[in-house]
């Protein structure tokens, strides 16, 4: 079963996504902010990470920067869920590989389809331990 880590500070949003992903056959783990997500990533890589941009303690942008800096051999895809569509978000992410933006409002079907596509295209993804 593919394991998905979701970094989301809004409990009700996490619950909705978790239910949809579990119904689609994924194992789901939760991080309430970027700090918690990074700590979990340093223990074991998920098959994919879904993160919000706006979170307390460490936002999604900083989380991605820290992943790039501290986990340079990462092979899992990252989906960034954001309501902001401005070019600023795309510029900071320009050097990162295996990173996809999902603009809100997106349906759960869109999220599941994107996740399946990304996981299918990265069949060589390895789970890692640091």
Backbone as a chain_set.jsonl record, in Angstrom:
{"seq": "XXXXXXXXXXXXXXXXXXXXXXXXXXXXXXXXXXXXXXXXXXXXXXXXXXXXXXXXXXXXXXXXXXXXXXXXXXXXXXXXXXXXXXXXXXXXXXXXXXXXXXXXXXXXXXXXXXXXXXXXXXXXXXXXXX", "coords": {"N": [[0.852, -1.174, 0.0], [0.618, 2.188, -0.846], [2.126, 4.887, 0.849], [1.136, 8.005, 2.025], [2.101, 11.167, 3.044], [0.582, 13.818, 4.624], [0.804, 17.2, 5.034], [-0.869, 19.369, 6.804], [-2.553, 21.906, 8.446], [-5.189, 22.362, 9.125], [-7.581, 20.588, 10.728], [-10.126, 19.624, 9.8], [-9.905, 19.746, 7.024], [-7.779, 17.988, 6.591], [-9.041, 15.593, 7.476], [-11.043, 15.172, 5.519], [-9.493, 14.829, 3.195], [-7.958, 12.627, 3.991], [-9.925, 10.594, 4.295], [-10.828, 10.347, 1.623], [-8.442, 9.561, 0.317], [-7.825, 7.176, 1.665], [-10.021, 5.633, 0.913], [-9.353, 5.384, -1.728], [-7.331, 3.632, -1.571], [-4.906, 4.236, -0.322], [-2.429, 4.507, 2.284], [-2.468, 6.741, 4.895], [-0.721, 9.364, 6.471], [-0.359, 11.909, 8.945], [0.824, 15.253, 9.324], [0.93, 18.096, 11.288], [2.101, 20.482, 10.67], [4.864, 22.091, 8.941], [7.271, 21.609, 10.342], [6.733, 19.256, 11.784], [6.253, 17.555, 9.64], [8.768, 17.514, 8.344], [10.339, 16.308, 10.332], [9.187, 13.738, 10.351], [9.797, 12.941, 7.757], [12.522, 12.648, 7.926], [12.775, 10.313, 9.244], [11.452, 8.312, 7.764], [10.861, 7.993, 4.33], [7.905, 8.913, 2.595], [5.673, 7.61, 0.059], [4.663, 9.704, -1.304], [4.294, 13.254, -0.78], [1.929, 15.515, 0.354], [1.379, 18.859, 0.687], [0.252, 21.8, 2.334], [0.525, 25.316, 1.687], [0.233, 27.534, 3.493], [0.891, 27.305, 6.743], [1.299, 26.989, 10.313], [4.33, 27.488, 12.296], [6.206, 26.192, 10.4], [5.96, 26.905, 7.114], [4.657, 25.587, 3.958], [6.331, 26.333, 1.857], [8.822, 26.819, 3.105], [9.174, 24.276, 4.158], [9.547, 22.767, 1.782], [11.93, 23.95, 0.891], [13.659, 23.208, 2.962], [13.534, 20.428, 2.727], [14.771, 20.091, 0.245], [17.308, 20.993, 0.92], [18.091, 19.415, 3.15], [17.437, 16.806, 2.555], [18.629, 15.755, 0.068], [18.594, 13.548, -1.623], [16.011, 12.841, -2.088], [13.285, 11.162, -3.575], [10.593, 11.033, -3.748], [7.435, 12.276, -4.907], [6.183, 15.65, -4.528], [3.256, 17.309, -3.762], [1.963, 20.45, -3.843], [-0.5, 22.132, -2.294], [-2.261, 24.935, -2.96], [-3.874, 28.105, -2.689], [-3.015, 30.298, -3.855], [-2.124, 31.628, -6.891], [-0.132, 33.059, -7.97], [2.88, 34.073, -9.664], [5.069, 34.098, -7.991], [5.121, 31.822, -6.319], [5.787, 29.832, -8.103], [8.296, 30.605, -8.97], [10.107, 30.301, -6.745], [10.174, 27.604, -6.566], [11.417, 26.671, -8.768], [13.886, 25.237, -9.089], [13.463, 22.821, -7.917], [12.884, 19.351, -8.212], [10.369, 17.008, -9.236], [8.021, 18.18, -8.227], [4.805, 19.464, -7.829], [2.164, 21.741, -8.351], [-1.067, 22.121, -7.004], [-3.831, 23.777, -7.54], [-6.115, 25.424, -5.43], [-9.616, 25.979, -5.598], [-9.534, 22.521, -5.678], [-10.835, 19.438, -6.755], [-11.414, 16.4, -4.9], [-11.238, 14.224, -6.542], [-9.556, 15.211, -8.562], [-7.196, 15.511, -7.082], [-6.671, 12.818, -6.342], [-6.373, 11.646, -8.872], [-4.129, 13.066, -9.827], [-2.22, 12.302, -7.928], [-2.12, 9.512, -8.398], [-1.118, 9.545, -11.007], [1.417, 10.778, -10.633], [2.641, 8.934, -8.906], [2.647, 6.693, -10.499], [4.377, 7.496, -12.517], [6.71, 7.595, -11.15], [7.718, 5.046, -10.522], [10.089, 3.958, -9.697], [10.616, 4.955, -7.224], [12.121, 4.948, -4.068], [11.787, 3.919, -0.737], [13.176, 5.638, 1.908], [15.528, 5.847, 4.592], [16.948, 7.984, 6.962]], "CA": [[0.0, 0.0, 0.0], [1.388, 3.424, -0.932], [1.979, 5.735, 2.036], [1.093, 9.419, 1.699], [2.201, 12.075, 4.177], [-0.143, 15.064, 4.37], [1.119, 18.292, 5.952], [-2.06, 20.232, 6.759], [-2.853, 22.365, 9.801], [-6.64, 22.418, 9.341], [-8.015, 19.21, 10.963], [-11.267, 19.21, 8.977], [-9.41, 19.54, 5.652], [-7.046, 16.726, 6.635], [-9.981, 14.467, 7.572], [-11.691, 14.961, 4.221], [-8.487, 14.268, 2.275], [-7.615, 11.283, 4.484], [-11.003, 9.658, 3.953], [-10.807, 10.128, 0.175], [-7.248, 8.793, -0.062], [-7.962, 5.821, 2.186], [-10.972, 4.948, 0.032], [-8.642, 5.127, -2.984], [-6.366, 2.573, -1.321], [-3.638, 4.735, 0.21], [-2.198, 4.617, 3.715], [-2.294, 8.187, 5.084], [-0.117, 9.834, 7.707], [-0.625, 13.338, 9.108], [1.717, 16.188, 10.008], [0.144, 19.312, 11.509], [2.833, 21.643, 10.169], [6.072, 21.728, 8.224], [8.261, 21.049, 11.269], [6.367, 17.874, 12.052], [6.442, 16.811, 8.386], [10.203, 17.33, 8.129], [10.796, 15.307, 11.299], [8.731, 12.424, 9.88], [10.533, 12.632, 6.535], [13.873, 12.256, 8.29], [12.702, 8.943, 9.753], [11.102, 7.436, 6.647], [10.253, 8.677, 3.184], [6.612, 8.402, 2.122], [5.639, 7.466, -1.405], [4.38, 11.062, -1.778], [3.975, 14.256, 0.234], [0.984, 16.569, -0.011], [1.525, 19.898, 1.694], [-0.369, 23.11, 2.184], [1.516, 26.39, 1.765], [0.051, 28.329, 4.712], [0.815, 26.516, 7.97], [2.092, 27.592, 11.398], [5.657, 26.988, 12.642], [6.984, 26.124, 9.165], [5.001, 26.802, 6.013], [4.976, 24.643, 2.898], [7.472, 26.821, 1.081], [10.016, 26.537, 3.902], [9.288, 22.819, 4.206], [10.155, 22.32, 0.524], [13.315, 24.416, 0.885], [14.41, 22.38, 3.909], [13.64, 19.092, 2.137], [15.795, 20.19, -0.791], [18.592, 21.206, 1.586], [18.433, 18.372, 4.116], [17.164, 15.475, 2.011], [18.896, 15.957, -1.357], [18.357, 12.333, -2.416], [14.578, 12.541, -2.079], [12.736, 10.759, -4.863], [9.139, 11.028, -3.687], [6.822, 13.506, -5.418], [5.553, 16.583, -3.602], [2.132, 18.081, -4.283], [1.729, 21.635, -3.022], [-1.864, 22.62, -2.418], [-2.241, 26.366, -2.675], [-4.917, 28.94, -3.288], [-2.337, 31.402, -4.516], [-1.679, 31.204, -8.215], [0.809, 34.033, -8.498], [4.144, 33.573, -10.185], [6.043, 33.994, -6.906], [5.205, 30.434, -5.867], [6.44, 29.028, -9.126], [9.705, 30.999, -9.058], [10.922, 29.717, -5.684], [10.215, 26.149, -6.72], [11.977, 26.374, -10.088], [14.994, 24.28, -9.086], [13.064, 21.553, -7.305], [12.371, 18.319, -9.096], [9.287, 16.169, -8.734], [7.176, 19.08, -7.459], [3.622, 19.823, -8.593], [1.191, 22.604, -7.673], [-2.48, 21.83, -7.179], [-4.489, 25.026, -7.157], [-7.421, 25.346, -4.778], [-10.227, 24.745, -5.113], [-9.39, 21.329, -6.512], [-11.692, 18.369, -6.247], [-10.701, 15.229, -4.406], [-10.959, 13.395, -7.731], [-8.362, 15.768, -9.197], [-6.066, 15.171, -6.226], [-6.41, 11.38, -6.45], [-5.863, 11.4, -10.224], [-2.774, 13.601, -9.887], [-1.397, 11.441, -7.094], [-1.926, 8.258, -9.127], [-0.241, 9.839, -12.145], [2.771, 11.016, -10.135], [3.196, 7.695, -8.363], [2.862, 5.803, -11.639], [5.544, 7.956, -13.265], [7.911, 7.458, -10.312], [7.708, 3.677, -10.01], [11.381, 3.638, -9.108], [10.772, 5.612, -5.927], [12.554, 4.084, -2.991], [11.58, 4.437, 0.606], [14.497, 5.83, 2.484], [15.703, 6.157, 6.007], [18.147, 8.8, 7.189]], "C": [[0.9, 1.24, 0.0], [1.073, 4.318, 0.265], [2.125, 7.197, 1.642], [1.169, 10.218, 2.998], [1.511, 13.375, 3.787], [0.225, 16.069, 5.455], [0.003, 19.321, 5.811], [-2.435, 20.606, 8.184], [-4.344, 22.432, 10.121], [-7.178, 20.991, 9.503], [-9.155, 18.753, 10.058], [-10.842, 18.98, 7.524], [-8.628, 18.227, 5.59], [-7.995, 15.532, 6.646], [-10.628, 14.153, 6.234], [-10.714, 14.315, 3.239], [-8.134, 12.844, 2.69], [-8.67, 10.257, 4.079], [-10.972, 9.335, 2.465], [-9.613, 9.273, -0.24], [-7.305, 7.359, 0.462], [-8.942, 5.014, 1.343], [-10.339, 4.588, -1.312], [-7.51, 4.114, -2.803], [-5.007, 3.014, -0.805], [-3.616, 4.661, 1.73], [-1.815, 6.073, 3.964], [-1.719, 8.487, 6.464], [-0.264, 11.355, 7.756], [0.521, 14.055, 9.804], [0.955, 17.502, 10.113], [0.827, 20.589, 11.031], [4.11, 21.156, 9.486], [7.148, 21.122, 9.108], [7.997, 19.569, 11.52], [6.581, 17.016, 10.803], [7.918, 16.518, 8.156], [10.764, 16.279, 9.081], [10.405, 13.903, 10.85], [9.495, 11.994, 8.634], [11.956, 12.169, 6.839], [13.922, 10.839, 8.864], [12.432, 7.971, 8.611], [10.441, 8.252, 5.543], [8.881, 8.082, 2.908], [6.725, 8.128, 0.621], [5.333, 8.808, -2.044], [4.076, 11.946, -0.579], [2.987, 15.239, -0.371], [1.09, 17.612, 1.081], [0.767, 21.155, 1.323], [0.761, 24.133, 2.208], [1.42, 27.091, 3.122], [-0.165, 27.413, 5.914], [1.628, 27.225, 9.044], [3.438, 26.88, 11.549], [6.588, 26.914, 11.43], [6.0, 25.943, 8.023], [5.495, 25.837, 4.933], [6.172, 25.05, 2.062], [8.781, 26.508, 1.811], [10.241, 25.03, 4.015], [9.983, 22.306, 2.945], [11.626, 22.741, 0.446], [14.177, 23.539, 1.785], [14.558, 20.949, 3.4], [14.762, 19.083, 1.109], [17.193, 20.281, -0.172], [19.022, 19.999, 2.416], [18.21, 16.95, 3.617], [17.398, 15.524, 0.493], [18.642, 14.728, -2.226], [16.887, 11.934, -2.462], [14.118, 12.182, -3.488], [11.214, 10.776, -4.87], [8.588, 12.347, -4.238], [6.205, 14.336, -4.299], [4.442, 17.31, -4.35], [1.91, 19.23, -3.316], [0.33, 22.145, -3.32], [-1.882, 24.087, -2.023], [-3.392, 27.087, -3.346], [-4.301, 30.112, -4.027], [-1.77, 30.918, -5.851], [-0.631, 32.138, -8.795], [2.147, 33.4, -8.845], [5.19, 33.381, -9.092], [6.215, 32.554, -6.445], [5.96, 29.58, -6.862], [7.932, 29.366, -9.229], [10.554, 30.333, -7.985], [11.082, 28.217, -5.857], [10.931, 25.713, -7.996], [13.061, 25.324, -10.126], [14.595, 22.909, -8.549], [12.482, 20.594, -8.331], [11.223, 17.58, -8.413], [8.353, 16.952, -7.807], [6.023, 19.546, -8.344], [2.718, 20.709, -7.747], [-0.215, 22.125, -8.007], [-3.236, 23.037, -6.649], [-5.868, 24.768, -6.575], [-8.38, 26.29, -5.498], [-10.051, 23.623, -6.128], [-10.289, 20.256, -5.915], [-10.829, 17.229, -5.727], [-10.376, 14.285, -5.555], [-9.708, 13.883, -8.445], [-7.116, 15.399, -8.397], [-5.69, 13.698, -6.383], [-5.843, 11.038, -7.825], [-4.422, 11.885, -10.358], [-1.819, 12.712, -9.1], [-1.101, 10.122, -7.814], [-0.966, 8.452, -10.298], [1.206, 10.018, -11.69], [3.41, 9.736, -9.602], [3.472, 6.693, -9.469], [4.127, 6.19, -12.395], [6.826, 7.853, -12.444], [7.964, 6.067, -9.699], [9.014, 3.268, -9.355], [11.602, 4.263, -7.75], [11.137, 4.586, -4.86], [12.202, 4.722, -1.67], [12.926, 4.521, 1.271], [14.441, 6.119, 3.965], [16.959, 6.987, 6.115], [18.75, 8.443, 8.526]], "O": [[1.849, 1.313, 0.781], [-0.085, 4.486, 0.646], [3.106, 7.586, 1.008], [0.402, 9.98, 3.931], [1.816, 13.963, 2.749], [-0.007, 15.831, 6.64], [-0.059, 20.053, 4.823], [-2.615, 19.733, 9.033], [-4.715, 22.547, 11.289], [-7.233, 20.248, 8.523], [-9.152, 17.613, 9.595], [-11.382, 18.092, 6.864], [-8.791, 17.447, 4.652], [-7.784, 14.566, 5.914], [-10.747, 12.987, 5.86], [-11.066, 13.366, 2.538], [-8.022, 11.957, 1.844], [-8.34, 9.181, 3.58], [-11.08, 8.169, 2.084], [-9.755, 8.363, -1.057], [-6.879, 6.431, -0.225], [-8.71, 3.832, 1.087], [-10.735, 3.615, -1.955], [-6.813, 3.777, -3.76], [-4.051, 2.24, -0.848], [-4.658, 4.743, 2.381], [-0.916, 6.588, 3.299], [-2.162, 7.946, 7.477], [-0.29, 12.01, 6.714], [1.114, 13.535, 10.75], [0.392, 17.971, 9.123], [0.208, 21.652, 10.992], [4.395, 19.958, 9.458], [7.864, 20.218, 8.678], [8.907, 18.741, 11.475], [7.04, 15.878, 10.903], [8.281, 15.394, 7.809], [11.578, 15.449, 8.677], [11.207, 12.975, 10.957], [9.805, 10.814, 8.472], [12.527, 11.381, 6.085], [14.993, 10.239, 8.956], [13.09, 6.938, 8.495], [9.576, 9.09, 5.799], [8.712, 6.865, 2.981], [7.759, 8.389, 0.006], [5.697, 9.042, -3.197], [3.664, 11.475, 0.481], [3.19, 15.735, -1.479], [0.915, 17.306, 2.261], [0.66, 21.52, 0.152], [1.848, 23.836, 2.703], [2.424, 27.224, 3.821], [-1.234, 26.827, 6.09], [2.547, 27.98, 8.727], [3.647, 25.802, 10.992], [7.658, 27.522, 11.444], [5.285, 24.942, 7.968], [6.618, 25.338, 5.0], [6.939, 24.2, 1.609], [9.727, 25.996, 1.214], [11.381, 24.567, 3.971], [10.907, 21.498, 3.032], [12.469, 21.97, -0.014], [15.292, 23.17, 1.417], [15.595, 20.322, 3.616], [15.601, 18.182, 1.099], [18.147, 19.704, -0.696], [20.189, 19.607, 2.385], [18.737, 15.997, 4.193], [16.455, 15.351, -0.279], [18.491, 14.855, -3.441], [16.559, 10.808, -2.837], [14.512, 12.818, -4.465], [10.606, 10.552, -5.917], [9.195, 13.403, -4.06], [5.767, 13.812, -3.275], [4.66, 17.856, -5.431], [1.695, 19.02, -2.122], [0.017, 22.537, -4.444], [-1.557, 24.439, -0.889], [-3.825, 26.717, -4.438], [-4.992, 30.835, -4.745], [-1.039, 29.93, -5.916], [-0.278, 32.031, -9.969], [2.484, 32.317, -8.364], [6.108, 32.578, -9.256], [7.339, 32.111, -6.205], [6.706, 28.684, -6.467], [8.74, 28.493, -9.545], [11.638, 29.839, -8.295], [12.034, 27.63, -5.343], [11.039, 24.518, -8.271], [13.158, 24.582, -11.103], [15.334, 21.94, -8.721], [11.696, 20.978, -9.196], [11.125, 17.537, -7.187], [7.949, 16.464, -6.752], [6.24, 19.972, -9.478], [2.531, 20.453, -6.558], [-0.511, 21.771, -9.148], [-3.268, 23.28, -5.443], [-6.674, 24.018, -7.126], [-7.941, 27.338, -5.971], [-10.387, 23.777, -7.303], [-10.47, 20.191, -4.7], [-9.655, 17.114, -6.077], [-9.342, 13.617, -5.535], [-8.888, 13.077, -8.886], [-6.096, 15.016, -8.972], [-4.514, 13.372, -6.54], [-4.926, 10.223, -7.928], [-3.586, 11.192, -10.937], [-0.723, 12.407, -9.571], [0.044, 9.67, -7.833], [-0.103, 7.61, -10.545], [2.121, 9.465, -12.301], [4.595, 9.491, -9.829], [4.43, 5.925, -9.385], [4.866, 5.322, -12.862], [7.919, 8.009, -12.989], [8.224, 5.917, -8.505], [9.046, 2.338, -8.549], [12.68, 4.114, -7.175], [10.544, 3.511, -4.769], [12.309, 5.937, -1.51], [13.724, 3.586, 1.206], [13.431, 6.576, 4.501], [17.94, 6.717, 5.424], [19.769, 9.013, 8.916]]}, "num_chains": 1, "name": "protein.A"}
